PDB file of C-alpha atoms in Angstrom:
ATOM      1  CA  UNK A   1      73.900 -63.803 150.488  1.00  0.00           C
ATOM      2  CA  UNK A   2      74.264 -65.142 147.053  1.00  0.00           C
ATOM      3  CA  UNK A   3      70.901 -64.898 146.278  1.00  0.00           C
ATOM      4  CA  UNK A   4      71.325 -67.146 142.659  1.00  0.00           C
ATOM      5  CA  UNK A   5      73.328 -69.644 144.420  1.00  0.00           C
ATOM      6  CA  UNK A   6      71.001 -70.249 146.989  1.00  0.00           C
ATOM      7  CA  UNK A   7      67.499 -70.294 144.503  1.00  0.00           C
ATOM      8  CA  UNK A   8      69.842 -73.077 142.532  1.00  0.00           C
ATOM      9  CA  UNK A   9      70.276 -75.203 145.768  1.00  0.00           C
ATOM     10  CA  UNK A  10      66.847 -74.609 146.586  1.00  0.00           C
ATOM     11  CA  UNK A  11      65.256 -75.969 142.958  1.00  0.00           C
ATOM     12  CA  UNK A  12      67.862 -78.832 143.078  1.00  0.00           C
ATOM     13  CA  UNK A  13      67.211 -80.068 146.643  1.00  0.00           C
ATOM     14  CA  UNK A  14      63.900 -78.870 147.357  1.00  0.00           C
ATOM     15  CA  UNK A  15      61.915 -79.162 143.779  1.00  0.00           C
ATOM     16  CA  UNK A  16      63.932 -81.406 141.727  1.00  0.00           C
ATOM     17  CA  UNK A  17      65.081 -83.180 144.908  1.00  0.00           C
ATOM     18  CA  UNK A  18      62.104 -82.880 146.664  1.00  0.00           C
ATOM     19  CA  UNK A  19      60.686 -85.956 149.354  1.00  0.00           C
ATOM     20  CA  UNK A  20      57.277 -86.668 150.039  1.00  0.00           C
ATOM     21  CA  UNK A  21      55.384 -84.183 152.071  1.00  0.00           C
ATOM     22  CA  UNK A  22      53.161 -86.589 153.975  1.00  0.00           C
ATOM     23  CA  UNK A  23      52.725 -90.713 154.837  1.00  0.00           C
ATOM     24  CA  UNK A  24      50.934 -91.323 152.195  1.00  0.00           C
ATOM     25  CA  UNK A  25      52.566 -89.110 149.032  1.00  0.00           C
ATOM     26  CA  UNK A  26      54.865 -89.982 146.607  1.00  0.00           C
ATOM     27  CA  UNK A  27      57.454 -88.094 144.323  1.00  0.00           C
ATOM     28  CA  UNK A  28      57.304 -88.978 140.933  1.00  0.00           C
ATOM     29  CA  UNK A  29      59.772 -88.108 137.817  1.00  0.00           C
ATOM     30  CA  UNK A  30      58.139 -87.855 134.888  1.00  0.00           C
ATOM     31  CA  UNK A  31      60.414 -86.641 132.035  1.00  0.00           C
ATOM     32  CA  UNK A  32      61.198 -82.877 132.419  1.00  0.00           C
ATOM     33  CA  UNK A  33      58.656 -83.021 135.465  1.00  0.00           C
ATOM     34  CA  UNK A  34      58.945 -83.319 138.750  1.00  0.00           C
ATOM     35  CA  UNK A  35      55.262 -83.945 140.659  1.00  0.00           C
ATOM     36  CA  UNK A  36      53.752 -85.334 144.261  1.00  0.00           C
ATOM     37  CA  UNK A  37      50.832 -87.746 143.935  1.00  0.00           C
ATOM     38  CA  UNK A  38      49.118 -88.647 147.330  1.00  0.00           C
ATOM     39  CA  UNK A  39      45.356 -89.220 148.569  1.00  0.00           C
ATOM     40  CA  UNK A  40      42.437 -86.343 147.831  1.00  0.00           C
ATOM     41  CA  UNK A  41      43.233 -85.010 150.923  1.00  0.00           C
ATOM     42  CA  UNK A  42      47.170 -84.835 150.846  1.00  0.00           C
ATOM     43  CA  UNK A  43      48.783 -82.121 148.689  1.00  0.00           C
ATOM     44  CA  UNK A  44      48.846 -82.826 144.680  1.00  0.00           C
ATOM     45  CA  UNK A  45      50.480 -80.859 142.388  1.00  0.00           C
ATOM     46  CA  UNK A  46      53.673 -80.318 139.936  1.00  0.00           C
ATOM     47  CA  UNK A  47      56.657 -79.068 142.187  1.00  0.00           C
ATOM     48  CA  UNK A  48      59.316 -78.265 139.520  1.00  0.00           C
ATOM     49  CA  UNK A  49      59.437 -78.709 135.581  1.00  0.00           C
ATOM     50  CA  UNK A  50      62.503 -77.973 132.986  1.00  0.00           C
ATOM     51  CA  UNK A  51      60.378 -77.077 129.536  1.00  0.00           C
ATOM     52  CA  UNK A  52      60.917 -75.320 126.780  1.00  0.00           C
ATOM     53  CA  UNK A  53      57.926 -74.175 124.096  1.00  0.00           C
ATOM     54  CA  UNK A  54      58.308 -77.507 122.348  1.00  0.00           C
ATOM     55  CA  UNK A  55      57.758 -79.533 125.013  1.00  0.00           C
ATOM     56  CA  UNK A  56      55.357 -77.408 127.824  1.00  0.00           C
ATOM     57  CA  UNK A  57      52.141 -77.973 126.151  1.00  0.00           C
ATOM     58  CA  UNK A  58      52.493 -82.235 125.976  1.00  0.00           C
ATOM     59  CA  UNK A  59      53.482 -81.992 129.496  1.00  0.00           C
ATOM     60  CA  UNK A  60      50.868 -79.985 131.113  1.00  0.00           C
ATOM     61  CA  UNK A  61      48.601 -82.121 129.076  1.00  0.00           C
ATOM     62  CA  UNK A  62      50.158 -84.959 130.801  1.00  0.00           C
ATOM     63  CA  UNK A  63      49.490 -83.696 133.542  1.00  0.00           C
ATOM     64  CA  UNK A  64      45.843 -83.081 133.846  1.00  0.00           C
ATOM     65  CA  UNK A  65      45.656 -86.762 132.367  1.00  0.00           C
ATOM     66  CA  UNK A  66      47.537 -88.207 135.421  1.00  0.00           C
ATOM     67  CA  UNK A  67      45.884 -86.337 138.032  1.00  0.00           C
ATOM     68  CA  UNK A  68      42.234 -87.128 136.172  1.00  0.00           C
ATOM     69  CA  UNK A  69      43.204 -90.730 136.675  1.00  0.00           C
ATOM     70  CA  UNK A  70      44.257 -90.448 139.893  1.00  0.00           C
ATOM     71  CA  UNK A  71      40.440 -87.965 140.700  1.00  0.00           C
ATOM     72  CA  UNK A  72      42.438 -85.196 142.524  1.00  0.00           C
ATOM     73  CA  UNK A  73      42.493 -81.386 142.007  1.00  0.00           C
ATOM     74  CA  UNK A  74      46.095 -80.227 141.729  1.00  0.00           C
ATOM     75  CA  UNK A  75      48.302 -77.161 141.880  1.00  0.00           C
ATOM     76  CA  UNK A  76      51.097 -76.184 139.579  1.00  0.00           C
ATOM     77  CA  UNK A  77      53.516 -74.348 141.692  1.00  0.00           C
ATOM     78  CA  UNK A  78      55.162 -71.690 138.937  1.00  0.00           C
ATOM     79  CA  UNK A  79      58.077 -69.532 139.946  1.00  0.00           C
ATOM     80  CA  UNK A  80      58.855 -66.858 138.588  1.00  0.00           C
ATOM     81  CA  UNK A  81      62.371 -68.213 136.829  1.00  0.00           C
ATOM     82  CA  UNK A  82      60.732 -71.418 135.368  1.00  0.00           C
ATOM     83  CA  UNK A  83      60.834 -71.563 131.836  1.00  0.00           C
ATOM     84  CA  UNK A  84      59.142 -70.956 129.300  1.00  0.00           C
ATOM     85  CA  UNK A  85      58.368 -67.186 129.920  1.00  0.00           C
ATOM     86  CA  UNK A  86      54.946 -67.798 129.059  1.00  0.00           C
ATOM     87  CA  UNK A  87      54.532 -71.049 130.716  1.00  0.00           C
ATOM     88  CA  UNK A  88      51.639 -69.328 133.004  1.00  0.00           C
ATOM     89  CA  UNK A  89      49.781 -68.115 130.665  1.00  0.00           C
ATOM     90  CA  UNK A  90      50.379 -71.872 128.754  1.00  0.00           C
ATOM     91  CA  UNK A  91      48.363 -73.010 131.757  1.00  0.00           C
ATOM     92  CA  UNK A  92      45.814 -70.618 131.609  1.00  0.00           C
ATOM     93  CA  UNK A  93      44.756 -71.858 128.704  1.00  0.00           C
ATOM     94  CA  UNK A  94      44.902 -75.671 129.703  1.00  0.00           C
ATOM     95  CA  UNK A  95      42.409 -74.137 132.432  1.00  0.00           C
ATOM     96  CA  UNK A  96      44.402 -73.782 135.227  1.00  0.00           C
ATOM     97  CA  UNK A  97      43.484 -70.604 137.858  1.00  0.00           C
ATOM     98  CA  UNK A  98      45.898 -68.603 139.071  1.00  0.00           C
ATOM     99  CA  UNK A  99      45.630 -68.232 143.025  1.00  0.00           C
ATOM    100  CA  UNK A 100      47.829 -65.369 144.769  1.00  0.00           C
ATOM    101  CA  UNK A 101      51.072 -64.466 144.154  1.00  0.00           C
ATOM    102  CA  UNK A 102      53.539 -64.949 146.959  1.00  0.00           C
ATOM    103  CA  UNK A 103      57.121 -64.177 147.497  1.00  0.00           C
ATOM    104  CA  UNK A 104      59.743 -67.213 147.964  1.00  0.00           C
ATOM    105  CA  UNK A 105      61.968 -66.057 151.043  1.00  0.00           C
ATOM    106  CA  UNK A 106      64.526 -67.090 152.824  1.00  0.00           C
ATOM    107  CA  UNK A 107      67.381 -66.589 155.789  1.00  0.00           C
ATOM    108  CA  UNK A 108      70.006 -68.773 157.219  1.00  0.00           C
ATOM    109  CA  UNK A 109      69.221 -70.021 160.634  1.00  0.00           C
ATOM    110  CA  UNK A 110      72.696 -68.939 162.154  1.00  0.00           C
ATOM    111  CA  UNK A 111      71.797 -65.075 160.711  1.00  0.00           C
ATOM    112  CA  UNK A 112      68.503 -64.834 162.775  1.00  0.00           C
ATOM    113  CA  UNK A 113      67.441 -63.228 166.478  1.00  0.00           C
ATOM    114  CA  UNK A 114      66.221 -66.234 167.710  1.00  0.00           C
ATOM    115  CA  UNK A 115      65.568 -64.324 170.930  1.00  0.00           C
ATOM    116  CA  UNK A 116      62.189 -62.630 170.286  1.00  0.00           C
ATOM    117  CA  UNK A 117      59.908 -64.074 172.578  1.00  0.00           C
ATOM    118  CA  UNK A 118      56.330 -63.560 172.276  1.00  0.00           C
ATOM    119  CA  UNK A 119      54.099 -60.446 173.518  1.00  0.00           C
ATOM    120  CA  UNK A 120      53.137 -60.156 177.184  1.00  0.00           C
ATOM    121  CA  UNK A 121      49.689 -62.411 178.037  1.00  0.00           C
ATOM    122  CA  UNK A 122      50.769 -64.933 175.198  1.00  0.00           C
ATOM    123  CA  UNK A 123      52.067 -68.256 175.804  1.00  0.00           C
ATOM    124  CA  UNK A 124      53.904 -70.713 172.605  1.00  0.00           C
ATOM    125  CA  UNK A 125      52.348 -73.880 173.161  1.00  0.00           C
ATOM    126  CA  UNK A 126      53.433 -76.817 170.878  1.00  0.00           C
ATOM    127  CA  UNK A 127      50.864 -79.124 169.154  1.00  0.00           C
ATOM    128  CA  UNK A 128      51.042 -83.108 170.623  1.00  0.00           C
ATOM    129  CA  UNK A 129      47.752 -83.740 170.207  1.00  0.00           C
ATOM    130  CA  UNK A 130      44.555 -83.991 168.065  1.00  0.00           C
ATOM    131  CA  UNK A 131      43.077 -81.175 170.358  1.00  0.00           C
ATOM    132  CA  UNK A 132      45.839 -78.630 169.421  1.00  0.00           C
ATOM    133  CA  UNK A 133      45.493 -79.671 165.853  1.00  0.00           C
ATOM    134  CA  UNK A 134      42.134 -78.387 166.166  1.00  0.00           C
ATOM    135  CA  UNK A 135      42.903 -75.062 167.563  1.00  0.00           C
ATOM    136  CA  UNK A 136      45.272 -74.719 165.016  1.00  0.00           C
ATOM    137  CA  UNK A 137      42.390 -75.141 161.991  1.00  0.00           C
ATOM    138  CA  UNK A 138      40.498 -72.730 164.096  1.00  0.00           C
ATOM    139  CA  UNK A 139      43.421 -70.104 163.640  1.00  0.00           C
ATOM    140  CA  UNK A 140      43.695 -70.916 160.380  1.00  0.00           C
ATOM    141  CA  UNK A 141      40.279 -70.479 159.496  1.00  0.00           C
ATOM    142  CA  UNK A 142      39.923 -67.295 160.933  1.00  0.00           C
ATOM    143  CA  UNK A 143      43.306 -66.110 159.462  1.00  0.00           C
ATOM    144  CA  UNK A 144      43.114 -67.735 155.821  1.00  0.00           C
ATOM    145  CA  UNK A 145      38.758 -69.269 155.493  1.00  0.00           C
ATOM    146  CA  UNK A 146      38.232 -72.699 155.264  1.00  0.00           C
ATOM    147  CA  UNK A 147      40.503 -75.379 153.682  1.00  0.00           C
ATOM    148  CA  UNK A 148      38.239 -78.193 153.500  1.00  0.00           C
ATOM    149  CA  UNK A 149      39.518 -80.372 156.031  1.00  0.00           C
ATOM    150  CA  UNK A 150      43.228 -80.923 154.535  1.00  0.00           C
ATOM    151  CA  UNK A 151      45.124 -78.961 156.902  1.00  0.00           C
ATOM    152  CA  UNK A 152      43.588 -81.378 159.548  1.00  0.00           C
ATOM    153  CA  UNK A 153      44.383 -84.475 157.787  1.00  0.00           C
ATOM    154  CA  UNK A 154      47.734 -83.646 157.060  1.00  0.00           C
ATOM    155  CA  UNK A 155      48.969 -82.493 160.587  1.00  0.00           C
ATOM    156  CA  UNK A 156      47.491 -85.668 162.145  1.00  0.00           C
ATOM    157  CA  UNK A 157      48.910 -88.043 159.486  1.00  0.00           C
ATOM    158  CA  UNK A 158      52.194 -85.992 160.268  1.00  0.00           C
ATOM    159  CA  UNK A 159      52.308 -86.178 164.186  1.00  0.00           C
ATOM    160  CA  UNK A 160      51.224 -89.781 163.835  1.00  0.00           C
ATOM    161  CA  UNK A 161      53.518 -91.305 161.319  1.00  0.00           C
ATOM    162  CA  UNK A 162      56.311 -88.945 160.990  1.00  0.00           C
ATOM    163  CA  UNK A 163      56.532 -86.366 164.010  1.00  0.00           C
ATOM    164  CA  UNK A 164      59.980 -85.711 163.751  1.00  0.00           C
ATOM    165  CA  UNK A 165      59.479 -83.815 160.687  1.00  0.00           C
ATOM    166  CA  UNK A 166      56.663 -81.470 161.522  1.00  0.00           C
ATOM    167  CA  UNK A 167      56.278 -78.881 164.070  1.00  0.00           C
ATOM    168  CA  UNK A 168      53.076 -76.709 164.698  1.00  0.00           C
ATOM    169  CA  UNK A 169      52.622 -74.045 167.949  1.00  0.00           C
ATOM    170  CA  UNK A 170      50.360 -72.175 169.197  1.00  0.00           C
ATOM    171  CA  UNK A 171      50.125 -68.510 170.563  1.00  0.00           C
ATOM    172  CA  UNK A 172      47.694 -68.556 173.403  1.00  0.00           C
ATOM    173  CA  UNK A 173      46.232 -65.403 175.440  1.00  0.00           C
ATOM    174  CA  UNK A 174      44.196 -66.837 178.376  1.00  0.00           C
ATOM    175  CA  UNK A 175      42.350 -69.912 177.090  1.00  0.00           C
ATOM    176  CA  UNK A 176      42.036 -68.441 173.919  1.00  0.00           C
ATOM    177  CA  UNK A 177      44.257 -69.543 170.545  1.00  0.00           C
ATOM    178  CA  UNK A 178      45.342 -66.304 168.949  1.00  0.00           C
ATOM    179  CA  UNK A 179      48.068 -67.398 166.992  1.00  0.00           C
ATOM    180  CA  UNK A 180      49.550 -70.273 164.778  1.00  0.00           C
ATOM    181  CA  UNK A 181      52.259 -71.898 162.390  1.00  0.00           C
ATOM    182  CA  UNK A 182      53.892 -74.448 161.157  1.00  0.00           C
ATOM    183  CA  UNK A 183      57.114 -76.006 160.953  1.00  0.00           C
ATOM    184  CA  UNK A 184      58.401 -78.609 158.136  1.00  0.00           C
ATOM    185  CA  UNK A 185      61.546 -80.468 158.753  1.00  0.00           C
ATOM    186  CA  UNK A 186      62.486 -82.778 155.937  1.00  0.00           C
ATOM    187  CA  UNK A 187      65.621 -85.452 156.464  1.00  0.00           C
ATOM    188  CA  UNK A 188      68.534 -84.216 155.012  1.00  0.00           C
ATOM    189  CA  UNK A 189      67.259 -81.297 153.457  1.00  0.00           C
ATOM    190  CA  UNK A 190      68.901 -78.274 154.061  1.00  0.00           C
ATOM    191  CA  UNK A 191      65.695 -75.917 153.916  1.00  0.00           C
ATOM    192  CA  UNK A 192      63.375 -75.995 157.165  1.00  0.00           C
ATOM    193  CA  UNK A 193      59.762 -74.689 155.684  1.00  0.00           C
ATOM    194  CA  UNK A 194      57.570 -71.859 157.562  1.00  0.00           C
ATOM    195  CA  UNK A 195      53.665 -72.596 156.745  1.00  0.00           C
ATOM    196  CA  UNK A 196      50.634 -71.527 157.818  1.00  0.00           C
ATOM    197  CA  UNK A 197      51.927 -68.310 160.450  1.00  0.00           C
ATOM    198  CA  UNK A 198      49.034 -66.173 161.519  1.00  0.00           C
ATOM    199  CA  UNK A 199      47.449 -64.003 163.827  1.00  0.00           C
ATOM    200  CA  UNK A 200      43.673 -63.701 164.218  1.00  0.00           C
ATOM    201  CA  UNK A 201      42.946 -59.770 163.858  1.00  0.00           C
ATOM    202  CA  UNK A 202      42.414 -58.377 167.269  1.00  0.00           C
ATOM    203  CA  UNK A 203      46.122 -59.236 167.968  1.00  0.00           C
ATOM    204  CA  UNK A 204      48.117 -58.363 164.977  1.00  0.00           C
ATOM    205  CA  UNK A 205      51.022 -55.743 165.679  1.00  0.00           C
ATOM    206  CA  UNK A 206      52.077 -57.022 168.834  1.00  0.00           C
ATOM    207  CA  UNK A 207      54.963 -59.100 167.974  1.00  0.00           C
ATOM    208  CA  UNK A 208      52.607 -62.828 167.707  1.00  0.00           C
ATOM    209  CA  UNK A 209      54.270 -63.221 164.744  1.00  0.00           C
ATOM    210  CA  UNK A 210      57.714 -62.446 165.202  1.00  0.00           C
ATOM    211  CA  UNK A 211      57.556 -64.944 168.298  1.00  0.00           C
ATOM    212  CA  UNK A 212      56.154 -67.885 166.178  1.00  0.00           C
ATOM    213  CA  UNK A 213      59.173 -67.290 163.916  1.00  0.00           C
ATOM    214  CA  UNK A 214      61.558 -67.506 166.343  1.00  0.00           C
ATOM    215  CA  UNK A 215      60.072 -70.207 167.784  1.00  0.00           C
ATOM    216  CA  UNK A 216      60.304 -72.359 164.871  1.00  0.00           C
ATOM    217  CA  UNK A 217      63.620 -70.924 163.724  1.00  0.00           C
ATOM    218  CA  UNK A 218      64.707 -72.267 167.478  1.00  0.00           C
ATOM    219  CA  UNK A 219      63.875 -75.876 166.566  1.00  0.00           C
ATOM    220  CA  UNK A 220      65.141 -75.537 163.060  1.00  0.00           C
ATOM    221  CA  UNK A 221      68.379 -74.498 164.177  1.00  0.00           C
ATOM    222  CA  UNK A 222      68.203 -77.297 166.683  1.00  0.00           C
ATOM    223  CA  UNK A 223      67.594 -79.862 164.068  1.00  0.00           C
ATOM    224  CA  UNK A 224      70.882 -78.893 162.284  1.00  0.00           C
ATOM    225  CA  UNK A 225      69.005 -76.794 159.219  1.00  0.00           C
ATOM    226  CA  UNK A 226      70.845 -74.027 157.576  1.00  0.00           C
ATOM    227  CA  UNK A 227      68.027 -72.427 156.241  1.00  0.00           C
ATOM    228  CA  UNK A 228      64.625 -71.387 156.162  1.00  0.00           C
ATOM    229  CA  UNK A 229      62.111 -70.591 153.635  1.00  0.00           C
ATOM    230  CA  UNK A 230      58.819 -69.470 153.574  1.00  0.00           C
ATOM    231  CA  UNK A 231      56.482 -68.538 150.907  1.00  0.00           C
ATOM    232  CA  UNK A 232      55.327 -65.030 151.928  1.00  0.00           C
ATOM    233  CA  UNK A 233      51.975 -62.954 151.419  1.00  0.00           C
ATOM    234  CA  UNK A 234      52.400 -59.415 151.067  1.00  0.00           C
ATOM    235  CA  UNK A 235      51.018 -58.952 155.161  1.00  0.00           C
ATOM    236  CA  UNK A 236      53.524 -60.803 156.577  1.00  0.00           C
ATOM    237  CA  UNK A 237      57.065 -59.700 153.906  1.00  0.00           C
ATOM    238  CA  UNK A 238      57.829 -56.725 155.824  1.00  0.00           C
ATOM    239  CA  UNK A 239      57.973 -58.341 159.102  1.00  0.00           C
ATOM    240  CA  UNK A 240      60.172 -61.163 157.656  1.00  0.00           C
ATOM    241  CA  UNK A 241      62.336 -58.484 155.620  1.00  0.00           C
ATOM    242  CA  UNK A 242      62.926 -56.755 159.157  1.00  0.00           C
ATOM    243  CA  UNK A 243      63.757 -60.082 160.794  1.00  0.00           C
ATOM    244  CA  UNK A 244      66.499 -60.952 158.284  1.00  0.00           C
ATOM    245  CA  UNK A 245      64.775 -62.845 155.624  1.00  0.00           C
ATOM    246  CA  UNK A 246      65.633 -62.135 151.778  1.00  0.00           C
ATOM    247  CA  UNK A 247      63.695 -62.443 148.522  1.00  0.00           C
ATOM    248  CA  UNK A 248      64.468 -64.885 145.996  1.00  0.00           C
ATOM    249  CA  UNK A 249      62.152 -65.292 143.422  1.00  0.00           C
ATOM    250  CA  UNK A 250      57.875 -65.065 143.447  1.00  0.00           C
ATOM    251  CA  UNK A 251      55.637 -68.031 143.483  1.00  0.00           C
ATOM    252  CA  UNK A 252      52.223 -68.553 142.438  1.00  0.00           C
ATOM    253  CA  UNK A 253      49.670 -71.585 142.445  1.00  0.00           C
ATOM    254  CA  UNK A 254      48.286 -72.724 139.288  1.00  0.00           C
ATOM    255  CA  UNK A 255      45.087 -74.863 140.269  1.00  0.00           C
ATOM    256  CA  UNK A 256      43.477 -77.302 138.316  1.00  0.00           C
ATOM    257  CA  UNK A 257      39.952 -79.278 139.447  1.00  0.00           C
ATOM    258  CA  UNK A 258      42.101 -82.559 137.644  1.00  0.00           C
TER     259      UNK A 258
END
C-alpha cells in the first residue's frame, strides 16, 4: 500500500470532499475550512482545515463564533499531518479539550478474509428497527458510557431517511446483545467507515469482533467500496493490524462546549 497516496485520497474525498453525515447536516466551506453544521443532536464539528500560523488563530476563532450562533458543542477533528504543527495546542488555548487519541486505519476491501464468521452461540443480526437500535445503545453504553442520546438519534434519522447508507449489527448469544457496530456507506465515496465495534466484557477474545468486521466488510464490498477506514482505540489496533488493516496517520477530538 502506498500509505501517502491513500491519506491524500482520503483528506480530498473524505475531509475536504466530505457529504453530510446525517438528514439533517450540512457541509459548509468556509475559507481554508471545511466544517458539518446539523441539529444539537447530529454531529458538529470542523472535519478538515488548510492553515498556516497566520491564519489558524482567526479561524478557530471563527469557529467557536459559528457554532455559538448556531448553540452546539463541537469537535475539531485534528490529525496528526494537519498543519500548523502546533495547531493543537492553538486550540488548547481557544479552550478546546483534547479527548483520546485514536489511530486512522485502513484496508482495501478486496485484501480482507471476509470469511470469519462469528464465535459459536453468537448470531449477526442486522438492525431494521427502532428495537435493535436500542440494543445497540445498550452495547454501546456498556462498551463506551453514555452518549447522551445522539447515537440513538442518529441511527434512527439514518434508517429512516437514508438506509442505504448506514448499516448497524448485532452479535447476539441467546437473547442477550453482546456485541455491536456500525457501518457508514456514503454515495460515491470510496471509503466505507467502521464505527462504534464493541464487545461487552464477558465476551471479549472470542472472535465477536473479528466477525462484526467481516460482516460489515461483506456489505462494503457488496456496495462496490474499495476501502475501509476506521478510527481505532488502542483495544481494538491489534486485532485490525492482524486482520489486514494499516496505519495512516493518528486522530484526536478537539471538543469545544460552542
Amino acid at each position: 500500500m502506498d500509505r501517502d497516496a491513500v491519506l491524500a485520497l482520503y483528506d480530498r474525498r473524505m475531509r475536504r470532499g466530505a457529504l453530510p453525515d446525517g438528514p439533517g447536516a450540512r457541509i459548509e466551506h468556509v475559507g481554508a475550512v471545511v466544517r458539518q453544521t446539523g441539529a444539537g443532536e447530529d454531529w458538529n464539528g470542523v472535519l478538515w482545515s488548510g492553515l498556516d500560523p497566520s491564519t489558524a488563530d482567526a479561524a478557530i476563532a471563527a469557529q467557536i463564533r459559528h457554532f455559538a450562533a448556531v448553540g452546539c458543542e463541537f469537535e475539531w477533528k485534528l490529525y496528526a499531518h494537519d498543519r500548523p504543527d502546533d495547531l493543537a495546542g492553538r486550540l488548547r488555548a481557544a479552550g478546546f479539550t483534547a479527548g483520546p487519541e485514536e489511530t486512522l486505519m485502513v484496508a482495501a476491501t478486496g485484501d480482507l478474509d471476509l470469511g470469519h464468521r462469528p464465535p459459536e452461540g453468537i448470531r449477526l443480526c442486522p438492525v431494521l428497527d427502532a428495537a435493535g437500535v436500542e440494543a445497540v445503545i445498550q452495547v454501546h453504553e456498556r462498551v463506551f458510557g453514555p452518549d447522551g442520546g445522539r447515537l440513538r438519534h442518529r441511527l434512527l434519522a439514518r434508517l429512516a431517511a437514508a438506509p442505504d447508507t448506514a448499516v448497524a449489527v448485532l452479535a447476539v448469544a441467546g437473547d442477550r446483545p453482546v456485541g455491536a457496530a456500525r457501518l457508514e456507506l456514503m454515495p460515491g465515496a470510496p471509503f466505507a467507515g467502521l464505527w462504534g465495534g464493541g464487545t461487552v466484557p464477558d465476551w471479549r477474545g472470542r472472535g465477536v469482533y473479528r466477525s462484526l468486521v467481516a460482516f460489515r466488510a461483506r456489505v462494503a464490498a457488496g456496495h462496490g467500496c474499495p476501502w475501509l477506514q476506521v478510527d481505532a482505540s488502542d483495544m481494538s489496533r491489534p486485532v485490525l493490524r492482524r486482520l489486514g488493516f494499516v496505519p495512516l496517520t493518528s486522530t484526536t477530538p478537539f471538543l469545544h462546549p460552542g
